[in-house]
mmCIF file of C-alpha atoms and ligand atoms in Angstrom:
data_model
loop_
_atom_site.group_PDB
_atom_site.id
_atom_site.type_symbol
_atom_site.label_atom_id
_atom_site.label_comp_id
_atom_site.label_asym_id
_atom_site.label_seq_id
_atom_site.Cartn_x
_atom_site.Cartn_y
_atom_site.Cartn_z
ATOM 1 C CA MET A 1 -57.442 -46.634 32.251
ATOM 2 C CA ASN A 2 -53.791 -47.886 32.626
ATOM 3 C CA GLU A 3 -52.612 -47.326 29.286
ATOM 4 C CA ILE A 4 -53.143 -44.650 26.547
ATOM 5 C CA THR A 5 -52.039 -44.696 22.889
ATOM 6 C CA ILE A 6 -51.831 -41.550 21.181
ATOM 7 C CA THR A 7 -50.384 -40.014 17.865
ATOM 8 C CA LYS A 8 -46.621 -39.070 18.435
ATOM 9 C CA PRO A 9 -46.961 -35.540 20.207
ATOM 10 C CA ASP A 10 -44.767 -32.277 19.400
ATOM 11 C CA ASP A 11 -43.739 -29.671 21.620
ATOM 12 C CA TRP A 12 -44.570 -26.200 20.080
ATOM 13 C CA HIS A 13 -42.311 -24.183 22.610
ATOM 14 C CA LEU A 14 -38.877 -24.968 23.828
ATOM 15 C CA HIS A 15 -35.183 -24.380 24.471
ATOM 16 C CA PHE A 16 -32.561 -26.171 23.423
ATOM 17 C CA ARG A 17 -29.755 -23.888 24.024
ATOM 18 C CA ASP A 18 -26.410 -24.802 21.899
ATOM 19 C CA GLN A 19 -23.126 -26.381 21.470
ATOM 20 C CA ASP A 20 -22.733 -29.135 24.018
ATOM 21 C CA MET A 21 -25.805 -28.439 25.878
ATOM 22 C CA LEU A 22 -27.743 -29.813 22.697
ATOM 23 C CA LEU A 23 -26.145 -33.281 23.569
ATOM 24 C CA GLU A 24 -28.337 -33.099 26.462
ATOM 25 C CA THR A 25 -31.479 -31.446 25.515
ATOM 26 C CA VAL A 26 -32.141 -32.801 21.829
ATOM 27 C CA PRO A 27 -32.360 -36.362 22.756
ATOM 28 C CA ALA A 28 -34.134 -35.567 25.828
ATOM 29 C CA THR A 29 -36.977 -34.140 23.730
ATOM 30 C CA ALA A 30 -36.392 -36.494 20.547
ATOM 31 C CA ARG A 31 -37.264 -39.353 22.958
ATOM 32 C CA CYS A 32 -40.923 -38.777 22.701
ATOM 33 C CA PHE A 33 -41.951 -35.741 20.618
ATOM 34 C CA GLY A 34 -41.973 -35.686 16.653
ATOM 35 C CA ARG A 35 -41.022 -31.995 16.317
ATOM 36 C CA ALA A 36 -40.189 -29.100 18.453
ATOM 37 C CA VAL A 37 -40.414 -25.427 17.928
ATOM 38 C CA VAL A 38 -37.108 -24.259 18.857
ATOM 39 C CA MET A 39 -36.878 -20.696 20.748
ATOM 40 C CA PRO A 40 -34.126 -18.451 19.154
ATOM 41 C CA ASN A 41 -33.077 -16.752 22.233
ATOM 42 C CA LEU A 42 -29.188 -17.824 22.092
ATOM 43 C CA VAL A 43 -26.576 -15.489 22.947
ATOM 44 C CA PRO A 44 -26.273 -13.928 20.251
ATOM 45 C CA PRO A 45 -29.942 -14.234 19.286
ATOM 46 C CA VAL A 46 -31.081 -16.237 16.039
ATOM 47 C CA THR A 47 -32.086 -13.241 14.130
ATOM 48 C CA THR A 48 -31.757 -14.112 10.677
ATOM 49 C CA ALA A 49 -32.498 -17.015 8.154
ATOM 50 C CA GLU A 50 -28.778 -17.936 8.073
ATOM 51 C CA LEU A 51 -28.418 -17.960 11.611
ATOM 52 C CA ALA A 52 -31.743 -20.148 11.826
ATOM 53 C CA LEU A 53 -30.429 -22.527 9.033
ATOM 54 C CA GLU A 54 -26.870 -23.048 11.043
ATOM 55 C CA TYR A 55 -28.402 -23.393 14.188
ATOM 56 C CA LYS A 56 -30.910 -26.151 12.790
ATOM 57 C CA SER A 57 -27.856 -28.179 11.419
ATOM 58 C CA ARG A 58 -26.485 -28.283 15.020
ATOM 59 C CA ILE A 59 -29.598 -29.395 16.314
ATOM 60 C CA LEU A 60 -29.728 -32.119 13.770
ATOM 61 C CA ALA A 61 -26.405 -33.152 14.212
ATOM 62 C CA ALA A 62 -27.274 -34.096 18.294
ATOM 63 C CA ARG A 63 -30.001 -36.206 17.287
ATOM 64 C CA PRO A 64 -29.756 -39.884 18.753
ATOM 65 C CA GLU A 65 -28.758 -42.017 16.049
ATOM 66 C CA GLY A 66 -31.825 -43.182 13.835
ATOM 67 C CA SER A 67 -34.075 -40.372 15.231
ATOM 68 C CA ASP A 68 -36.237 -38.494 12.805
ATOM 69 C CA PHE A 69 -37.019 -35.745 15.215
ATOM 70 C CA GLU A 70 -37.530 -32.695 13.258
ATOM 71 C CA PRO A 71 -36.565 -29.262 14.716
ATOM 72 C CA VAL A 72 -38.985 -26.205 13.750
ATOM 73 C CA MET A 73 -36.974 -23.158 13.455
ATOM 74 C CA THR A 74 -37.937 -19.584 14.518
ATOM 75 C CA ILE A 75 -36.381 -16.280 14.242
ATOM 76 C CA TYR A 76 -35.957 -13.705 17.014
ATOM 77 C CA LEU A 77 -37.413 -10.257 16.397
ATOM 78 C CA THR A 78 -35.352 -7.047 17.239
ATOM 79 C CA ASP A 79 -36.373 -3.427 16.722
ATOM 80 C CA LYS A 80 -34.032 -3.881 13.541
ATOM 81 C CA THR A 81 -35.760 -6.767 12.038
ATOM 82 C CA SER A 82 -37.097 -5.697 8.526
ATOM 83 C CA VAL A 83 -39.443 -6.922 5.981
ATOM 84 C CA GLU A 84 -36.771 -8.606 3.887
ATOM 85 C CA ASP A 85 -35.578 -10.371 6.942
ATOM 86 C CA ILE A 86 -38.966 -12.154 7.016
ATOM 87 C CA LYS A 87 -38.804 -13.048 3.597
ATOM 88 C CA ALA A 88 -35.402 -14.717 3.641
ATOM 89 C CA ALA A 89 -36.717 -16.554 6.861
ATOM 90 C CA LYS A 90 -39.696 -17.856 4.821
ATOM 91 C CA GLN A 91 -37.541 -18.898 1.807
ATOM 92 C CA ALA A 92 -35.188 -20.707 4.368
ATOM 93 C CA GLY A 93 -38.406 -22.815 5.710
ATOM 94 C CA VAL A 94 -38.474 -20.831 8.968
ATOM 95 C CA LEU A 95 -42.100 -21.007 10.048
ATOM 96 C CA ALA A 96 -42.505 -18.437 12.832
ATOM 97 C CA ALA A 97 -40.942 -15.478 14.622
ATOM 98 C CA LYS A 98 -40.515 -15.013 18.166
ATOM 99 C CA MET A 99 -41.311 -11.666 19.898
ATOM 100 C CA TYR A 100 -39.667 -10.961 23.368
ATOM 101 C CA PRO A 101 -40.392 -7.797 24.648
ATOM 102 C CA ALA A 102 -36.808 -6.313 25.644
ATOM 103 C CA GLY A 103 -35.823 -7.598 29.038
ATOM 104 C CA ALA A 104 -39.026 -9.437 29.705
ATOM 105 C CA THR A 105 -36.785 -12.712 30.365
ATOM 106 C CA THR A 106 -33.709 -14.606 29.743
ATOM 107 C CA ASN A 107 -31.619 -13.563 26.926
ATOM 108 C CA SER A 108 -34.282 -11.095 25.875
ATOM 109 C CA ASP A 109 -31.989 -8.055 25.993
ATOM 110 C CA SER A 110 -32.082 -7.683 22.308
ATOM 111 C CA GLY A 111 -35.973 -8.015 22.103
ATOM 112 C CA VAL A 112 -38.435 -5.545 20.953
ATOM 113 C CA SER A 113 -38.460 -2.074 22.688
ATOM 114 C CA SER A 114 -40.776 -0.342 20.357
ATOM 115 C CA LEU A 115 -43.398 -2.736 19.228
ATOM 116 C CA GLU A 116 -45.239 0.004 17.367
ATOM 117 C CA SER A 117 -42.781 0.029 14.881
ATOM 118 C CA LEU A 118 -42.987 -3.700 14.084
ATOM 119 C CA TYR A 119 -46.335 -3.412 12.538
ATOM 120 C CA PRO A 120 -44.775 -3.814 8.637
ATOM 121 C CA VAL A 121 -43.066 -7.007 10.107
ATOM 122 C CA PHE A 122 -46.329 -8.220 11.533
ATOM 123 C CA GLU A 123 -47.961 -7.664 8.047
ATOM 124 C CA ALA A 124 -45.113 -9.463 6.302
ATOM 125 C CA LEU A 125 -45.468 -12.356 8.750
ATOM 126 C CA ALA A 126 -49.033 -12.595 7.736
ATOM 127 C CA ASP A 127 -48.214 -12.206 4.051
ATOM 128 C CA HIS A 128 -45.873 -15.066 4.320
ATOM 129 C CA GLY A 129 -48.167 -17.324 6.381
ATOM 130 C CA MET A 130 -45.798 -17.393 9.086
ATOM 131 C CA LEU A 131 -46.547 -17.536 12.680
ATOM 132 C CA LEU A 132 -46.010 -14.666 15.158
ATOM 133 C CA LEU A 133 -45.158 -16.330 18.723
ATOM 134 C CA ILE A 134 -45.510 -13.914 21.626
ATOM 135 C CA HIS A 135 -43.869 -13.601 25.018
ATOM 136 C CA GLY A 136 -46.885 -11.701 26.433
ATOM 137 C CA GLU A 137 -45.591 -9.719 29.536
ATOM 138 C CA VAL A 138 -45.013 -6.000 29.726
ATOM 139 C CA THR A 139 -41.502 -4.887 30.993
ATOM 140 C CA GLN A 140 -42.506 -1.712 32.817
ATOM 141 C CA LYS A 141 -40.804 -2.086 36.132
ATOM 142 C CA HIS A 142 -43.542 -0.440 38.131
ATOM 143 C CA VAL A 143 -46.231 -3.189 36.906
ATOM 144 C CA ASP A 144 -46.342 -5.919 39.551
ATOM 145 C CA ILE A 145 -44.577 -8.949 38.157
ATOM 146 C CA PHE A 146 -47.993 -10.635 38.694
ATOM 147 C CA ASP A 147 -49.827 -8.469 36.436
ATOM 148 C CA ARG A 148 -47.565 -8.186 33.527
ATOM 149 C CA GLU A 149 -49.335 -10.790 31.461
ATOM 150 C CA LYS A 150 -52.717 -9.027 31.898
ATOM 151 C CA GLU A 151 -51.157 -5.692 31.228
ATOM 152 C CA PHE A 152 -49.555 -7.125 28.017
ATOM 153 C CA ILE A 153 -52.922 -8.093 26.986
ATOM 154 C CA ASP A 154 -54.553 -4.892 27.381
ATOM 155 C CA GLN A 155 -51.776 -2.847 26.001
ATOM 156 C CA HIS A 156 -50.544 -4.777 23.211
ATOM 157 C CA MET A 157 -52.124 -8.321 22.391
ATOM 158 C CA VAL A 158 -55.529 -6.748 21.671
ATOM 159 C CA ASN A 159 -54.071 -4.257 18.938
ATOM 160 C CA ILE A 160 -51.780 -6.760 17.156
ATOM 161 C CA VAL A 161 -54.450 -9.367 16.890
ATOM 162 C CA ASN A 162 -57.280 -6.568 15.613
ATOM 163 C CA LYS A 163 -54.707 -4.763 13.602
ATOM 164 C CA VAL A 164 -53.187 -7.612 11.630
ATOM 165 C CA PRO A 165 -56.316 -9.726 11.097
ATOM 166 C CA HIS A 166 -54.653 -12.428 8.792
ATOM 167 C CA LEU A 167 -51.636 -12.877 11.120
ATOM 168 C CA LYS A 168 -51.490 -16.399 13.013
ATOM 169 C CA VAL A 169 -50.649 -15.541 16.732
ATOM 170 C CA VAL A 170 -49.486 -17.973 19.331
ATOM 171 C CA PHE A 171 -49.738 -16.273 23.002
ATOM 172 C CA GLU A 172 -46.983 -18.597 24.442
ATOM 173 C CA HIS A 173 -46.983 -20.155 27.731
ATOM 174 C CA ILE A 174 -49.898 -18.514 29.035
ATOM 175 C CA THR A 175 -50.263 -18.361 32.753
ATOM 176 C CA THR A 176 -53.575 -16.599 33.803
ATOM 177 C CA LYS A 177 -57.401 -16.750 33.509
ATOM 178 C CA ASP A 178 -57.069 -13.606 31.437
ATOM 179 C CA ALA A 179 -54.931 -14.986 28.942
ATOM 180 C CA ALA A 180 -57.180 -17.995 28.566
ATOM 181 C CA ASP A 181 -59.988 -15.949 28.438
ATOM 182 C CA PHE A 182 -58.534 -13.666 25.828
ATOM 183 C CA VAL A 183 -57.590 -16.581 23.633
ATOM 184 C CA LEU A 184 -60.923 -18.224 23.807
ATOM 185 C CA GLY A 185 -62.962 -14.982 22.842
ATOM 186 C CA ALA A 186 -60.173 -13.888 20.042
ATOM 187 C CA ARG A 187 -60.733 -14.046 16.428
ATOM 188 C CA GLU A 188 -59.710 -17.179 14.262
ATOM 189 C CA GLY A 189 -55.859 -17.704 14.191
ATOM 190 C CA VAL A 190 -55.237 -17.150 17.828
ATOM 191 C CA ALA A 191 -53.851 -19.683 20.006
ATOM 192 C CA ALA A 192 -52.014 -20.336 23.007
ATOM 193 C CA THR A 193 -49.277 -23.070 24.368
ATOM 194 C CA ILE A 194 -49.432 -23.874 28.036
ATOM 195 C CA THR A 195 -46.655 -25.522 30.174
ATOM 196 C CA PRO A 196 -46.774 -28.493 32.545
ATOM 197 C CA GLN A 197 -45.446 -26.480 35.474
ATOM 198 C CA HIS A 198 -48.296 -23.972 35.089
ATOM 199 C CA LEU A 199 -50.989 -26.900 34.975
ATOM 200 C CA MET A 200 -49.341 -28.234 37.914
ATOM 201 C CA LEU A 201 -48.312 -25.581 40.263
ATOM 202 C CA ASN A 202 -49.219 -22.129 41.413
ATOM 203 C CA ARG A 203 -47.236 -19.591 43.235
ATOM 204 C CA ASN A 204 -47.423 -21.416 46.579
ATOM 205 C CA ASP A 205 -45.319 -24.177 45.157
ATOM 206 C CA MET A 206 -42.488 -21.683 44.504
ATOM 207 C CA LEU A 207 -42.922 -19.467 47.829
ATOM 208 C CA ASP A 208 -44.594 -21.411 50.671
ATOM 209 C CA GLY A 209 -42.412 -22.909 53.199
ATOM 210 C CA GLY A 210 -39.126 -21.617 51.660
ATOM 211 C CA MET A 211 -38.046 -20.513 48.268
ATOM 212 C CA ARG A 212 -37.862 -23.005 45.368
ATOM 213 C CA PRO A 213 -35.705 -21.908 42.505
ATOM 214 C CA HIS A 214 -36.700 -24.529 40.273
ATOM 215 C CA ASN A 215 -40.047 -23.593 40.070
ATOM 216 C CA TYR A 216 -38.943 -20.291 38.936
ATOM 217 C CA CYS A 217 -39.860 -19.550 35.419
ATOM 218 C CA LEU A 218 -41.305 -16.758 33.391
ATOM 219 C CA PRO A 219 -43.960 -15.765 33.279
ATOM 220 C CA VAL A 220 -43.926 -16.391 36.931
ATOM 221 C CA LEU A 221 -46.433 -18.943 38.494
ATOM 222 C CA LYS A 222 -49.650 -17.292 39.294
ATOM 223 C CA ARG A 223 -52.123 -17.802 42.368
ATOM 224 C CA SER A 224 -54.421 -20.744 42.275
ATOM 225 C CA THR A 225 -57.560 -19.465 40.633
ATOM 226 C CA HIS A 226 -55.366 -18.820 37.502
ATOM 227 C CA GLN A 227 -54.005 -22.604 37.659
ATOM 228 C CA GLU A 228 -57.700 -23.731 37.750
ATOM 229 C CA ALA A 229 -58.741 -21.763 34.582
ATOM 230 C CA LEU A 230 -55.763 -23.340 32.783
ATOM 231 C CA ARG A 231 -56.620 -26.695 33.970
ATOM 232 C CA ALA A 232 -60.363 -25.930 32.983
ATOM 233 C CA VAL A 233 -59.383 -24.985 29.327
ATOM 234 C CA VAL A 234 -57.264 -27.934 28.867
ATOM 235 C CA LYS A 235 -60.065 -30.289 30.061
ATOM 236 C CA SER A 236 -62.641 -28.268 27.741
ATOM 237 C CA GLY A 237 -60.587 -29.680 24.796
ATOM 238 C CA SER A 238 -60.392 -26.572 22.969
ATOM 239 C CA PRO A 239 -58.301 -26.671 19.928
ATOM 240 C CA ARG A 240 -56.974 -23.171 20.755
ATOM 241 C CA PHE A 241 -54.688 -24.631 23.475
ATOM 242 C CA PHE A 242 -51.920 -26.874 22.712
ATOM 243 C CA LEU A 243 -48.590 -28.620 24.326
ATOM 244 C CA GLY A 244 -45.564 -26.081 24.657
ATOM 245 C CA THR A 245 -43.296 -27.334 27.507
ATOM 246 C CA ASP A 246 -41.005 -24.097 27.710
ATOM 247 C CA SER A 247 -38.399 -26.607 28.815
ATOM 248 C CA ALA A 248 -35.502 -24.364 29.654
ATOM 249 C CA PRO A 249 -32.417 -25.769 31.101
ATOM 250 C CA HIS A 250 -29.931 -23.631 33.421
ATOM 251 C CA THR A 251 -27.227 -24.974 35.399
ATOM 252 C CA LYS A 252 -27.852 -25.550 38.932
ATOM 253 C CA ASP A 253 -25.399 -22.839 40.147
ATOM 254 C CA ARG A 254 -27.279 -20.132 37.928
ATOM 255 C CA LYS A 255 -30.717 -21.259 39.188
ATOM 256 C CA GLU A 256 -29.678 -21.600 42.870
ATOM 257 C CA SER A 257 -28.162 -18.115 42.941
ATOM 258 C CA ASP A 258 -28.538 -14.653 44.482
ATOM 259 C CA CYS A 259 -30.332 -13.660 41.382
ATOM 260 C CA GLY A 260 -31.520 -17.100 39.945
ATOM 261 C CA CYS A 261 -32.251 -17.454 36.210
ATOM 262 C CA ALA A 262 -35.792 -18.391 35.008
ATOM 263 C CA GLY A 263 -36.863 -21.498 33.424
ATOM 264 C CA CYS A 264 -37.730 -25.192 34.188
ATOM 265 C CA TYR A 265 -35.974 -28.069 32.321
ATOM 266 C CA SER A 266 -38.978 -30.500 32.010
ATOM 267 C CA ALA A 267 -38.054 -32.460 28.610
ATOM 268 C CA TRP A 268 -37.427 -35.680 30.497
ATOM 269 C CA SER A 269 -40.948 -35.640 32.382
ATOM 270 C CA ALA A 270 -43.055 -33.189 30.381
ATOM 271 C CA LEU A 271 -45.237 -35.764 28.436
ATOM 272 C CA GLU A 272 -45.593 -37.975 31.455
ATOM 273 C CA LEU A 273 -46.648 -34.881 33.695
ATOM 274 C CA TYR A 274 -48.999 -33.639 31.119
ATOM 275 C CA THR A 275 -50.539 -37.161 31.035
ATOM 276 C CA GLN A 276 -50.891 -37.160 34.834
ATOM 277 C CA VAL A 277 -52.611 -33.720 34.708
ATOM 278 C CA PHE A 278 -55.325 -35.137 32.185
ATOM 279 C CA ASP A 279 -55.661 -37.931 34.123
ATOM 280 C CA GLU A 280 -56.281 -35.883 37.411
ATOM 281 C CA LEU A 281 -58.701 -34.069 35.371
ATOM 282 C CA ASP A 282 -60.483 -37.276 34.446
ATOM 283 C CA ALA A 283 -59.947 -35.851 30.748
ATOM 284 C CA LEU A 284 -57.284 -38.673 29.407
ATOM 285 C CA ASP A 285 -59.516 -38.551 26.136
ATOM 286 C CA LYS A 286 -58.501 -34.946 25.575
ATOM 287 C CA LEU A 287 -54.738 -35.367 25.938
ATOM 288 C CA GLU A 288 -54.122 -36.625 22.248
ATOM 289 C CA GLY A 289 -55.726 -33.511 20.848
ATOM 290 C CA PHE A 290 -53.693 -31.011 23.228
ATOM 291 C CA ALA A 291 -50.362 -32.988 22.535
ATOM 292 C CA SER A 292 -50.551 -34.254 19.070
ATOM 293 C CA HIS A 293 -53.270 -32.533 17.044
ATOM 294 C CA TYR A 294 -53.979 -29.034 17.778
ATOM 295 C CA GLY A 295 -50.698 -27.566 17.601
ATOM 296 C CA ALA A 296 -49.836 -29.408 13.989
ATOM 297 C CA ASP A 297 -53.229 -28.114 12.693
ATOM 298 C CA PHE A 298 -52.520 -24.485 13.909
ATOM 299 C CA TYR A 299 -49.275 -24.295 12.150
ATOM 300 C CA GLY A 300 -50.943 -26.006 9.201
ATOM 301 C CA LEU A 301 -48.491 -28.922 9.391
ATOM 302 C CA PRO A 302 -49.440 -32.521 9.148
ATOM 303 C CA ARG A 303 -50.091 -34.498 12.089
ATOM 304 C CA ASN A 304 -47.649 -37.323 12.884
ATOM 305 C CA THR A 305 -48.273 -40.624 11.876
ATOM 306 C CA GLU A 306 -46.251 -42.540 14.530
ATOM 307 C CA LYS A 307 -47.788 -43.441 18.002
ATOM 308 C CA VAL A 308 -46.304 -43.301 21.505
ATOM 309 C CA THR A 309 -48.150 -45.261 24.409
ATOM 310 C CA LEU A 310 -47.959 -44.127 28.286
ATOM 311 C CA GLU A 311 -48.474 -46.565 31.101
ATOM 312 C CA ARG A 312 -49.710 -45.744 34.694
ATOM 313 C CA LYS A 313 -46.435 -46.952 36.130
ATOM 314 C CA GLU A 314 -44.789 -44.701 38.777
ATOM 315 C CA TRP A 315 -41.213 -43.414 38.415
ATOM 316 C CA VAL A 316 -39.133 -40.892 40.137
ATOM 317 C CA VAL A 317 -37.579 -37.830 38.303
ATOM 318 C CA PRO A 318 -33.566 -37.937 38.915
ATOM 319 C CA SER A 319 -32.451 -35.229 41.418
ATOM 320 C CA ASN A 320 -29.627 -34.147 39.134
ATOM 321 C CA ILE A 321 -28.397 -34.495 35.649
ATOM 322 C CA GLU A 322 -24.506 -34.360 35.356
ATOM 323 C CA LEU A 323 -23.293 -32.494 32.014
ATOM 324 C CA LYS A 324 -19.930 -32.834 30.479
ATOM 325 C CA GLY A 325 -17.645 -30.466 31.930
ATOM 326 C CA GLY A 326 -18.812 -30.819 35.342
ATOM 327 C CA HIS A 327 -21.907 -28.804 35.367
ATOM 328 C CA ASN A 328 -25.296 -30.145 36.807
ATOM 329 C CA ILE A 329 -28.698 -29.272 35.972
ATOM 330 C CA VAL A 330 -31.622 -29.973 38.399
ATOM 331 C CA PRO A 331 -34.703 -31.100 36.476
ATOM 332 C CA PHE A 332 -38.252 -30.003 36.833
ATOM 333 C CA TYR A 333 -39.951 -32.099 39.440
ATOM 334 C CA ALA A 334 -36.681 -33.578 40.612
ATOM 335 C CA GLY A 335 -37.056 -36.113 43.280
ATOM 336 C CA LYS A 336 -40.715 -36.378 42.858
ATOM 337 C CA THR A 337 -42.717 -39.273 41.726
ATOM 338 C CA VAL A 338 -44.577 -39.169 38.208
ATOM 339 C CA SER A 339 -47.696 -41.458 37.951
ATOM 340 C CA TRP A 340 -47.340 -42.183 34.206
ATOM 341 C CA SER A 341 -44.303 -43.527 32.255
ATOM 342 C CA LEU A 342 -43.571 -43.746 28.480
ATOM 343 C CA LYS A 343 -43.667 -47.214 27.202
ATOM 344 C CA LYS A 344 -40.547 -48.131 25.382
HETATM 345 O O1 DOR B 401 -38.702 -19.220 32.281
HETATM 346 C C1 DOR B 401 -38.303 -18.885 31.171
HETATM 347 N N1 DOR B 401 -37.207 -19.550 30.723
HETATM 348 N N2 DOR B 401 -39.015 -18.134 30.485
HETATM 349 C C2 DOR B 401 -38.855 -17.713 29.328
HETATM 350 O O2 DOR B 401 -39.313 -16.792 28.604
HETATM 351 C C3 DOR B 401 -37.258 -17.996 28.698
HETATM 352 C C4 DOR B 401 -36.901 -19.162 29.411
HETATM 353 C C5 DOR B 401 -35.344 -19.232 29.240
HETATM 354 O O3 DOR B 401 -34.876 -19.094 27.881
HETATM 355 O O4 DOR B 401 -34.472 -19.795 30.073
HETATM 356 ZN ZN1 ZN B 402 -39.805 -20.191 26.293
#
């Protein structure tokens, strides 16, 4: 197959950042995605309905002319989030709340330190038909970084899913066979997003033959057996797994640093790279479900009606993106050849 036409996809997890950066990130996503779930880990974080609405209007203002791209807004849970905050978010059209365990990743310092006390908030999310989006890693420093996702399942995920049976939960950017197996075996209303980098790479791609900071993200890339498990679940066509790029820009100087930031900026290549992966798996027939159907169905939103076409045509990801003000971003897969292109 040299061409594939699918329903316009959505990105169920990404980071746009704010201010001038929106002029780079929003067009990159709007070029091929109908909607995107926008993560709230700004500095300071988007913790209330009011902040989410203001942020939404800044995103809309950065859309290319004529674009009907729609951001799906989220709020950031903290130890102080109240049941009233959830109600206000619902009334403002916010669909989901994101839970970062405090200190788990970029801009998560205000995240949740006492998960147990948040159960009334989880109940409120369920009552209002909102989703809980989870960064599923423990933050205990003695736990090996490669084991933090599995530990989170055992310590917290099982409880959240079982104690709040009507809550829709998205286990974000899963990286392990443990997480894939957990989601496959969980009750109805539990799903997961998977990034292009976790399907394409394993920890050797970050550490073998030199350290590659642009492949560093969180949860960190795992060993190849986990990568293979993720590839197997997307190939299976299970509707519990859908597209979430976790596209997360950081400037080049902050990635190539003594203490480099986590995040891969994949917005310009993600859809093409997912297509490449499904092609490698001989599963192009499963791409549309993963990219365009299952996420919308899980969120209870209509599927997009437009179509996009990808063609088998090689292109090279630029090695650098220059931002206004002199900063640079090295995009994910920089300088490498992608075998599928978006047809204009
Ligand atoms: O790699 C990551 N980058 N993982 C996250 O969870 C956050 C993200 C970011 O905001 O940069
Ligand atoms: Zn993220």
